[in-house]
Short mmCIF file of C-alpha atoms in Angstrom, two decimals:
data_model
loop_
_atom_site.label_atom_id
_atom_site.label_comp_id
_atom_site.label_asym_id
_atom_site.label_seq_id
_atom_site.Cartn_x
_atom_site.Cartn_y
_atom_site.Cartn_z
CA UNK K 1 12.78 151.00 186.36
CA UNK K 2 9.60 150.66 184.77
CA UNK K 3 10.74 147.03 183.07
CA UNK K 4 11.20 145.32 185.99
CA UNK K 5 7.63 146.15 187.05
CA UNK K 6 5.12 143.12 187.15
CA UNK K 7 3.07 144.67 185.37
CA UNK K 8 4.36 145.07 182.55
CA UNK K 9 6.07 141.73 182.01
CA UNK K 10 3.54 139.85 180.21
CA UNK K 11 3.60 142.26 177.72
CA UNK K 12 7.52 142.28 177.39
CA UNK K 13 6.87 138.49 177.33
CA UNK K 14 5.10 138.62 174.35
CA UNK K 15 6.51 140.98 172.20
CA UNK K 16 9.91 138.64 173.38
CA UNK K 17 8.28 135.32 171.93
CA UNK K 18 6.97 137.57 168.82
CA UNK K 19 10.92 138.72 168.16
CA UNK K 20 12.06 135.57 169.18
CA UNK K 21 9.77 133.81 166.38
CA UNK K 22 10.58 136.59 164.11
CA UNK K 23 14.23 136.14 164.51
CA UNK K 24 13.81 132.39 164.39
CA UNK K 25 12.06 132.26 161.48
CA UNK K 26 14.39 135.09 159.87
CA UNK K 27 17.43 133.12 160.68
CA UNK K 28 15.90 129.74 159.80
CA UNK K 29 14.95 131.32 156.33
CA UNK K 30 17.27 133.63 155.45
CA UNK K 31 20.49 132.69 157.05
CA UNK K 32 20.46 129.08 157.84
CA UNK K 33 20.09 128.03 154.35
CA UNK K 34 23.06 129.39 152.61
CA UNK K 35 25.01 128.44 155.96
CA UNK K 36 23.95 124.97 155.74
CA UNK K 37 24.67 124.58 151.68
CA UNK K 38 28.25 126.15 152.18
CA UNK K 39 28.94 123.45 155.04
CA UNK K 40 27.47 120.87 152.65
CA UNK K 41 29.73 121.95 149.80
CA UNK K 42 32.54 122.16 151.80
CA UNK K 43 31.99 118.19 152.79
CA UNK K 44 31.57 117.41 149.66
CA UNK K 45 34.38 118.68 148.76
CA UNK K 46 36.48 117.25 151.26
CA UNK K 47 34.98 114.21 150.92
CA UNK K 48 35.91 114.59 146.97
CA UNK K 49 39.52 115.80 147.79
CA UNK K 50 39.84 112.51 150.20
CA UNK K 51 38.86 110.05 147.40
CA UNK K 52 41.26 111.88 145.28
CA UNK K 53 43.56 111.59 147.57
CA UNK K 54 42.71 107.64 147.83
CA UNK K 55 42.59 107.22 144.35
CA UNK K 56 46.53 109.37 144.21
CA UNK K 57 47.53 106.68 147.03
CA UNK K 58 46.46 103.63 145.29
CA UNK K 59 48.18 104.92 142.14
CA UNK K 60 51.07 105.89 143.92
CA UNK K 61 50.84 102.36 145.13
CA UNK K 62 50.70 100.90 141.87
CA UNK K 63 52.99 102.69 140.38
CA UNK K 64 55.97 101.72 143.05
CA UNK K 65 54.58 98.01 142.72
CA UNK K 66 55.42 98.28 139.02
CA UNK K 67 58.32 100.16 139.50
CA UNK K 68 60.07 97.53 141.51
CA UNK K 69 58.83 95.10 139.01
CA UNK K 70 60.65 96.59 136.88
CA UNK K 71 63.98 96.87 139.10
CA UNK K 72 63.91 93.65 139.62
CA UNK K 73 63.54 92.29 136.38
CA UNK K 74 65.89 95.04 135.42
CA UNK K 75 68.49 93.11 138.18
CA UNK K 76 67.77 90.24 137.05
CA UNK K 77 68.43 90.80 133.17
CA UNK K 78 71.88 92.22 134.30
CA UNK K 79 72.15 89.63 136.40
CA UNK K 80 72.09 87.23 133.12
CA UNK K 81 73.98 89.48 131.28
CA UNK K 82 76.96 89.87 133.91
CA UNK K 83 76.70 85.43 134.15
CA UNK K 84 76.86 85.37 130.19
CA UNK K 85 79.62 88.01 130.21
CA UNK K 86 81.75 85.73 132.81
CA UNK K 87 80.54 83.04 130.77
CA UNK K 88 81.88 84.40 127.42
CA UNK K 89 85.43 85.86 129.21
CA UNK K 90 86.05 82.38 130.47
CA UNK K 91 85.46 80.46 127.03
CA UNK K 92 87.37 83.65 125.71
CA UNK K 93 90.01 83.05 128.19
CA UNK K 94 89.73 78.82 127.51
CA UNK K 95 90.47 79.58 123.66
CA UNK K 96 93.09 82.21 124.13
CA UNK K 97 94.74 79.85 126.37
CA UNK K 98 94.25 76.96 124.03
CA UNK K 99 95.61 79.11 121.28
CA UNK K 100 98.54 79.81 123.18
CA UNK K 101 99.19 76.32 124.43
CA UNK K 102 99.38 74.88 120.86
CA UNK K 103 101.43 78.34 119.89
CA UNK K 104 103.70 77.44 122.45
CA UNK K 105 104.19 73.82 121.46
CA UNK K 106 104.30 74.26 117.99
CA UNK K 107 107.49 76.88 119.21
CA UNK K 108 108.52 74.14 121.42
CA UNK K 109 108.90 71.51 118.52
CA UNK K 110 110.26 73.80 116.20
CA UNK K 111 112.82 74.81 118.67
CA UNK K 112 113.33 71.24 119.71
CA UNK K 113 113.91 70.60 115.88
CA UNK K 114 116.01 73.41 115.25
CA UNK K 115 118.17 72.06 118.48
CA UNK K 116 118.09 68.30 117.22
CA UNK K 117 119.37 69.51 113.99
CA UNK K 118 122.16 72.31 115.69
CA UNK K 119 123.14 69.09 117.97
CA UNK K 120 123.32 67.19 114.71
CA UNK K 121 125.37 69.73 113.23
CA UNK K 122 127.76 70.11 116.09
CA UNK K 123 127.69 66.27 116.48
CA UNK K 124 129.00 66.26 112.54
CA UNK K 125 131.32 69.14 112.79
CA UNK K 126 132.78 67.60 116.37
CA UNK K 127 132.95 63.99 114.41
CA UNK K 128 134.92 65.44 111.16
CA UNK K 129 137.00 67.58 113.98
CA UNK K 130 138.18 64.75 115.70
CA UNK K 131 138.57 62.20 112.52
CA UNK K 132 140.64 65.44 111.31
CA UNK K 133 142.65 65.53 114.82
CA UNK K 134 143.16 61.65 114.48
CA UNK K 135 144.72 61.72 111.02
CA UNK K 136 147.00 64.39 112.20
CA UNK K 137 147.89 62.73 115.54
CA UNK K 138 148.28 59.41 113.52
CA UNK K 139 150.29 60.96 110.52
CA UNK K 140 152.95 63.43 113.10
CA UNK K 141 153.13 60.39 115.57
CA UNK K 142 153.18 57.06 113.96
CA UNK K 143 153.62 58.65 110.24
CA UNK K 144 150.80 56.30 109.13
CA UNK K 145 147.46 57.10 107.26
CA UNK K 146 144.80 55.16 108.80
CA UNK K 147 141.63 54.55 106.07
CA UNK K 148 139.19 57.75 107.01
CA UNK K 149 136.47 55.46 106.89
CA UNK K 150 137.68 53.03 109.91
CA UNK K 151 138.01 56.31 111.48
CA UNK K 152 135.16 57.65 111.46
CA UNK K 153 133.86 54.60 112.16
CA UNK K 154 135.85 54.46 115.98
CA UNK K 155 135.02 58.01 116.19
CA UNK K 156 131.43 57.47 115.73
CA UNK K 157 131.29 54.99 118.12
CA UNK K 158 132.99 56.93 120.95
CA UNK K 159 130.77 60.02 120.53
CA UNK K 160 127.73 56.97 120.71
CA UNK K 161 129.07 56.31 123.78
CA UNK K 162 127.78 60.08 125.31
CA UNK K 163 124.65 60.78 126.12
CA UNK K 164 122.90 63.00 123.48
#
């Protein structure tokens, strides 16, 4: 094989350095260029994406910072809305009750009236009863009439005698 002859190797040794240089140069000129700018763009470009990504976080951030701002003052307004709620129930409650406490004595001393004057009336009608009894028992047993106002008077003061 005539390449592996000695002879001829510093020839293949130069025309190898001359395509080697050729190539070099070809690749370093031609191909390395447009290699190298796509591999630059394509940093950038992550590099771009990865701040925007940043940027998306710290919004993101923001935005759940001022979100539970606004739950909690969103809690705490019903918060003070459910206290003044329970607030205004139990003054509600206070002057319903109130209402139905003086209601309920006002019924109370009108029924106490209305009894005062029934127990009046019965006391009457049970006084003229027995003044009535009296005259009969005196007239059929004794044949007398007693004066009605003497009586009434006794019979007054018997029935003052009970407990009213």
């Amino acid at each position: 094989m005539p390449q592996f002859d000695i002879v001829w190797f510093p020839s293949q040794i130069f025309w190898l350095v001359i395509s080697f240089i050729i190539l070099y140069v070809g690749i370093a000129r031609f191909l390395l260029p447009p290699v190298v700018q796509v591999i630059s763009e394509r940093k950038q470009k992550i590099q771009s994406i990865l701040r925007e990504a940043d940027e998306t976080n710290s919004a993101a951030d923001r935005l759940r910072q001022e979100h539970e701002k606004y739950i909690n003052k969103a809690e705490e307004q019903s918060a003070r809305i459910m206290q003044k709620a329970h607030e205004d129930i139990v003054v509600d409650h206070m002057q319903q009750e109130q209402h139905f406490l003086k209601v309920l004595k006002k019924s109370s001393l009108n029924a106490e009236t209305d009894i005062l004057k029934r127990h009046q009336a019965v006391y009457a009608h049970i006084k003229e009863i027995t003044v009535q009894f009296l005259n009969i028992v005196f007239d059929t047993l004794y044949k007398i009439q007693p004066k009605r106002s003497s009586v009434s008077r006794a019979v007054k003061e018997h029935l003052e005698e009970f407990p009213k």
